[in-house]
Structure formats: C-alpha cells, structure tokens
Amino acid sequence: MKKPLYADYLQSHIRTVPDWPQAGVMFRDITPLLQNPKTFRLLVDTFVHRYMDEKLDMVAGVDARGFILGAVVAYELNLGFVPIRKKGKLPFLTVAEEYELEYGSATVEIHTDAVKAGDRVLLIDDLVATGGTMLAAAKLLGRLGATVVEAAAIVDLPELGGSKLIADNHLPLFTICDFAGH
Ligand SMILES: O=P(O)(O)OC[C@H]1O[C@H](OP(=O)(O)OP(=O)(O)O)[C@H](O)[C@@H]1O
Ligand SMILES: Nc1ncnc2[nH]cnc12
C-alpha cells in the first residue's frame, strides 16, 4: 500500500516511551500528534481524504484512544459515531467479544442498536499491536450484521503480528505508519 502523504511527518510526532507501562514495552505515544494543531489537522485530514468518497453509514471507534480520532473523523465525514467500549461501561443492551492479550484476556462491547444490518462501517483505533482489539471490534460489528469496510489506525507494530492476523482474517486494514525495526 502506498504511504499516505505526510506519513513521515506525522510519524515524527509520535513519541516513544521505553519500558512503559512495563519493562520491555516501547510505548508509542500519540499525544504529541494530537497536541500540535498542525499535526492533529493533518492526521484527521489523512483519514477524511481516504474515506470521503466511500459510501459509509457509520464510524465505530475503540475505547479509549480510538474515540479521540474516530469521533472527529466521523464528524468531518458527516457520519454518526458509535463507541466500542471495554466491558461494563455501556448502559443499554450489549453484545460482547472476549479476546486474548499478551497476558490474560479482555472484553469489548457494543450496544445492540449501534449499527443496523447492512450498514457499511469504518472502524477506527489508534494502534494495532497483536491485533486482538481490532479483530474483536470487527467481530462485534459483524455479529450485528454490519460490514466493516476497513479497519483504520495511525500506527502498526508489525513485529507484534496484528496486521498479519487482521489480513489472515480478511479484514482490510489501513495504517499511516509503522514501527518495524525501530
Ligand atoms: O492490537 P492489540 O494488542 O489489541 O493492542 C492495541 C490496543 O491497545 C491499546 O489500547 P489499550 O488496551 O492499552 O487501552 P487504552 O486505549 O484505554 O489505553 C491501543 O489503543 C489499542 O486499542
Ligand atoms: N507499544 C504500544 N504502544 C502504544 N500502545 C500500545 N498498545 C499495545 N501496545 C502498544
């Protein structure tokens, strides 16, 4: 896939914090990218540019960093936004998907009326690591009968295998930059 315009510029505003939240993790911190008004605008516009001619019905964002990006992209595309949340946060009827983390497991949930059968949905998170979160979120949308047109994130960490897992599950994935070998 061709690199988006400004991919390197945007990537240069992602801060790496070694050994956070635990030893051995290189945490890719997107807060500087959001903090700077110029990079925040370019970031949002990169997604808007990619999807503005797609026939979409909804944007779904993943708890929590996917909310920051997903809501703004939805607004700019004149679409509604639905949250996919960690377990126990949504008040109405939900469906849930459990998925494996590096250690243990986690659960994400969506309201049963968040999307309709046949809806074409753009799924947004900030980052793909093992891919478990993005795949579980896509499964929830699939269980409600929606089509995930694409899963989108700012960052791919290919060494953790998520983008391959997502491709193996036939889910289209768009990311702006990756940290292979960094
Ligand atoms: O590809 P995976 O291995 O599933 O990891 C990616 C997920 O991990 C991070 O969220 P985290 O669970 O740390 O939650 P947060 O957004 O609340 O910080 C990130 O924002 C993704 O949602
Ligand atoms: N290395 C990492 N940096 C930021 N968010 C993450 N989520 C999972 N792994 C991550």
Short mmCIF file of C-alpha atoms and ligand atoms in Angstrom, two decimals:
data_model
loop_
_atom_site.label_atom_id
_atom_site.label_comp_id
_atom_site.label_asym_id
_atom_site.label_seq_id
_atom_site.Cartn_x
_atom_site.Cartn_y
_atom_site.Cartn_z
CA MET A 1 0.00 0.00 0.00
CA LYS A 2 1.28 3.47 -0.91
CA LYS A 3 2.31 5.59 2.08
CA PRO A 4 -0.06 8.48 2.73
CA LEU A 5 1.28 11.97 2.05
CA TYR A 6 2.77 13.35 5.29
CA ALA A 7 3.16 9.86 6.83
CA ASP A 8 6.79 10.51 7.86
CA TYR A 9 5.96 13.97 9.17
CA LEU A 10 3.11 12.56 11.27
CA GLN A 11 5.23 9.65 12.49
CA SER A 12 7.96 12.07 13.61
CA HIS A 13 5.46 13.48 16.13
CA ILE A 14 4.86 10.10 17.81
CA ARG A 15 6.92 9.79 20.97
CA THR A 16 8.44 6.50 22.06
CA VAL A 17 8.50 5.87 25.80
CA PRO A 18 10.67 2.85 26.65
CA ASP A 19 9.61 0.45 29.41
CA TRP A 20 6.07 1.80 29.82
CA PRO A 21 3.70 0.54 31.19
CA GLN A 22 6.10 -2.31 31.90
CA ALA A 23 9.72 -3.27 31.24
CA GLY A 24 10.41 -4.23 27.64
CA VAL A 25 7.50 -2.33 26.08
CA MET A 26 8.29 0.52 23.67
CA PHE A 27 5.17 2.61 24.13
CA ARG A 28 4.21 4.61 21.03
CA ASP A 29 2.63 7.74 22.45
CA ILE A 30 0.36 9.65 20.05
CA THR A 31 -0.35 12.56 22.44
CA PRO A 32 2.21 14.91 20.78
CA LEU A 33 0.48 14.28 17.45
CA LEU A 34 -2.85 15.33 18.94
CA GLN A 35 -1.41 18.21 20.94
CA ASN A 36 0.05 20.04 17.93
CA PRO A 37 -2.80 21.71 15.99
CA LYS A 38 -1.00 21.30 12.66
CA THR A 39 -0.35 17.59 13.01
CA PHE A 40 -3.76 16.96 14.54
CA ARG A 41 -5.40 18.53 11.48
CA LEU A 42 -3.18 16.62 9.03
CA LEU A 43 -3.86 13.40 10.90
CA VAL A 44 -7.63 13.82 10.77
CA ASP A 45 -7.49 15.01 7.15
CA THR A 46 -5.47 11.92 6.15
CA PHE A 47 -8.39 9.72 7.22
CA VAL A 48 -11.03 12.08 5.81
CA HIS A 49 -9.22 12.20 2.45
CA ARG A 50 -9.10 8.41 2.30
CA TYR A 51 -12.78 7.85 3.10
CA MET A 52 -14.62 10.95 1.81
CA ASP A 53 -15.72 9.23 -1.42
CA GLU A 54 -16.60 5.89 0.22
CA LYS A 55 -20.22 5.03 0.82
CA LEU A 56 -20.20 4.71 4.60
CA ASP A 57 -23.02 4.69 7.14
CA MET A 58 -21.16 4.94 10.45
CA VAL A 59 -17.79 5.27 12.16
CA ALA A 60 -17.05 2.99 15.12
CA GLY A 61 -14.20 3.86 17.48
CA VAL A 62 -12.45 1.64 20.01
CA ASP A 63 -12.07 2.56 23.70
CA ALA A 64 -10.23 4.74 24.52
CA ARG A 65 -7.79 6.29 22.06
CA GLY A 66 -9.97 5.28 19.11
CA PHE A 67 -12.63 7.65 20.46
CA ILE A 68 -10.40 10.72 20.06
CA LEU A 69 -9.76 10.09 16.40
CA GLY A 70 -12.94 8.27 15.44
CA ALA A 71 -15.32 10.94 16.66
CA VAL A 72 -13.56 13.75 14.77
CA VAL A 73 -13.29 11.70 11.57
CA ALA A 74 -16.99 10.78 11.83
CA TYR A 75 -17.94 14.44 12.27
CA GLU A 76 -15.87 15.50 9.27
CA LEU A 77 -17.39 12.75 7.11
CA ASN A 78 -20.91 13.79 8.16
CA LEU A 79 -21.42 10.41 9.79
CA GLY A 80 -22.53 9.26 13.21
CA PHE A 81 -20.12 7.74 15.71
CA VAL A 82 -20.56 4.63 17.85
CA PRO A 83 -18.27 3.57 20.70
CA ILE A 84 -16.93 0.07 21.18
CA ARG A 85 -16.15 0.00 24.88
CA LYS A 86 -14.32 -2.10 27.38
CA LYS A 87 -16.53 -4.40 29.43
CA GLY A 88 -19.10 -2.93 31.78
CA LYS A 89 -19.20 0.67 30.52
CA LEU A 90 -22.21 0.66 28.17
CA PRO A 91 -25.62 1.10 29.83
CA PHE A 92 -28.01 -0.46 27.29
CA LEU A 93 -28.21 -4.00 25.80
CA THR A 94 -24.82 -5.12 24.54
CA VAL A 95 -23.03 -7.89 22.70
CA ALA A 96 -19.52 -8.78 23.84
CA GLU A 97 -16.35 -10.33 22.44
CA GLU A 98 -13.55 -11.64 24.58
CA TYR A 99 -10.02 -11.64 23.14
CA GLU A 100 -6.53 -12.60 24.19
CA LEU A 101 -3.94 -10.06 25.30
CA GLU A 102 -0.24 -10.81 25.64
CA TYR A 103 -1.11 -11.87 29.20
CA GLY A 104 -4.72 -12.76 30.08
CA SER A 105 -7.79 -11.59 28.22
CA ALA A 106 -10.06 -8.59 27.74
CA THR A 107 -13.62 -7.98 26.57
CA VAL A 108 -15.10 -5.29 24.33
CA GLU A 109 -18.80 -4.49 23.99
CA ILE A 110 -21.13 -2.59 21.68
CA HIS A 111 -24.77 -1.57 22.04
CA THR A 112 -27.04 -3.91 20.10
CA ASP A 113 -28.65 -0.94 18.32
CA ALA A 114 -25.35 0.81 17.49
CA VAL A 115 -25.44 -0.23 13.84
CA LYS A 116 -28.03 -1.83 11.57
CA ALA A 117 -27.69 -4.98 9.49
CA GLY A 118 -26.18 -4.00 6.16
CA ASP A 119 -24.51 -0.81 7.46
CA ARG A 120 -21.11 -0.04 5.99
CA VAL A 121 -18.86 0.88 8.89
CA LEU A 122 -15.39 2.40 9.20
CA LEU A 123 -13.65 1.01 12.31
CA ILE A 124 -11.02 3.26 13.94
CA ASP A 125 -8.44 2.76 16.67
CA ASP A 126 -5.09 4.44 17.24
CA LEU A 127 -2.78 1.44 17.00
CA VAL A 128 -2.52 -2.21 16.02
CA ALA A 129 -0.22 -4.35 18.17
CA THR A 130 -1.33 -8.01 18.44
CA GLY A 131 -4.49 -7.10 16.52
CA GLY A 132 -6.75 -8.66 19.14
CA THR A 133 -8.63 -5.46 19.92
CA MET A 134 -9.29 -4.52 16.29
CA LEU A 135 -10.41 -8.05 15.37
CA ALA A 136 -12.73 -8.34 18.37
CA ALA A 137 -14.24 -4.95 17.50
CA ALA A 138 -14.75 -6.06 13.88
CA LYS A 139 -16.38 -9.29 15.09
CA LEU A 140 -18.87 -7.30 17.18
CA LEU A 141 -19.86 -5.21 14.15
CA GLY A 142 -20.13 -8.40 12.08
CA ARG A 143 -22.40 -10.00 14.67
CA LEU A 144 -24.78 -7.04 14.31
CA GLY A 145 -24.84 -7.62 10.55
CA ALA A 146 -22.68 -4.64 9.58
CA THR A 147 -19.87 -4.72 7.01
CA VAL A 148 -16.54 -3.33 8.17
CA VAL A 149 -15.40 -1.51 5.04
CA GLU A 150 -11.95 -1.01 6.54
CA ALA A 151 -10.19 -1.02 9.89
CA ALA A 152 -8.02 2.08 10.26
CA ALA A 153 -5.33 3.12 12.73
CA ILE A 154 -2.48 5.58 12.94
CA VAL A 155 0.20 3.05 13.90
CA ASP A 156 1.02 -0.55 13.03
CA LEU A 157 3.52 -2.52 15.14
CA PRO A 158 4.14 -5.29 12.58
CA GLU A 159 6.53 -7.21 14.82
CA LEU A 160 3.61 -7.99 17.15
CA GLY A 161 1.78 -9.73 14.30
CA GLY A 162 -1.51 -7.82 14.39
CA SER A 163 -1.56 -6.61 10.81
CA LYS A 164 -0.86 -10.15 9.57
CA LEU A 165 -3.57 -11.59 11.81
CA ILE A 166 -6.02 -8.98 10.53
CA ALA A 167 -5.09 -9.77 6.90
CA ASP A 168 -5.45 -13.51 7.60
CA ASN A 169 -8.98 -12.76 8.79
CA HIS A 170 -9.73 -10.91 5.51
CA LEU A 171 -10.29 -7.57 7.21
CA PRO A 172 -8.95 -4.65 5.14
CA LEU A 173 -6.55 -2.54 7.22
CA PHE A 174 -5.20 0.97 6.67
CA THR A 175 -2.43 2.42 8.84
CA ILE A 176 -0.49 5.63 8.33
CA CYS A 177 2.88 4.47 9.65
CA ASP A 178 4.64 1.54 11.25
CA PHE A 179 7.46 0.99 13.71
CA ALA A 180 9.05 -2.07 12.10
CA GLY A 181 12.63 -2.36 13.31
CA HIS A 182 12.58 0.90 15.32
O1 LIG B 1 -3.53 -4.83 18.94
P1 LIG B 1 -3.70 -5.03 20.41
O2 LIG B 1 -2.64 -5.92 21.00
O3 LIG B 1 -5.07 -5.48 20.78
O4 LIG B 1 -3.44 -3.62 21.09
C1 LIG B 1 -3.95 -2.42 20.60
C2 LIG B 1 -4.84 -1.77 21.59
O5 LIG B 1 -4.08 -1.48 22.78
C3 LIG B 1 -4.23 -0.09 23.09
O6 LIG B 1 -5.31 0.14 23.93
P2 LIG B 1 -5.31 -0.23 25.46
O7 LIG B 1 -5.92 -1.58 25.63
O8 LIG B 1 -3.92 -0.01 26.00
O9 LIG B 1 -6.34 0.79 26.06
P3 LIG B 1 -6.46 2.40 26.11
O10 LIG B 1 -6.83 2.86 24.72
O11 LIG B 1 -7.58 2.56 27.07
O12 LIG B 1 -5.15 2.97 26.55
C4 LIG B 1 -4.48 0.58 21.76
O13 LIG B 1 -5.10 1.83 21.90
C5 LIG B 1 -5.35 -0.44 21.05
O14 LIG B 1 -6.72 -0.28 21.37
N1 LIG B 2 3.64 -0.46 22.21
C1 LIG B 2 2.45 0.12 22.33
N2 LIG B 2 2.37 1.48 22.29
C2 LIG B 2 1.17 2.10 22.41
N3 LIG B 2 0.02 1.44 22.58
C3 LIG B 2 0.06 0.10 22.62
N4 LIG B 2 -0.92 -0.83 22.76
C4 LIG B 2 -0.36 -2.05 22.72
N5 LIG B 2 0.97 -1.95 22.58
C5 LIG B 2 1.25 -0.62 22.49
#
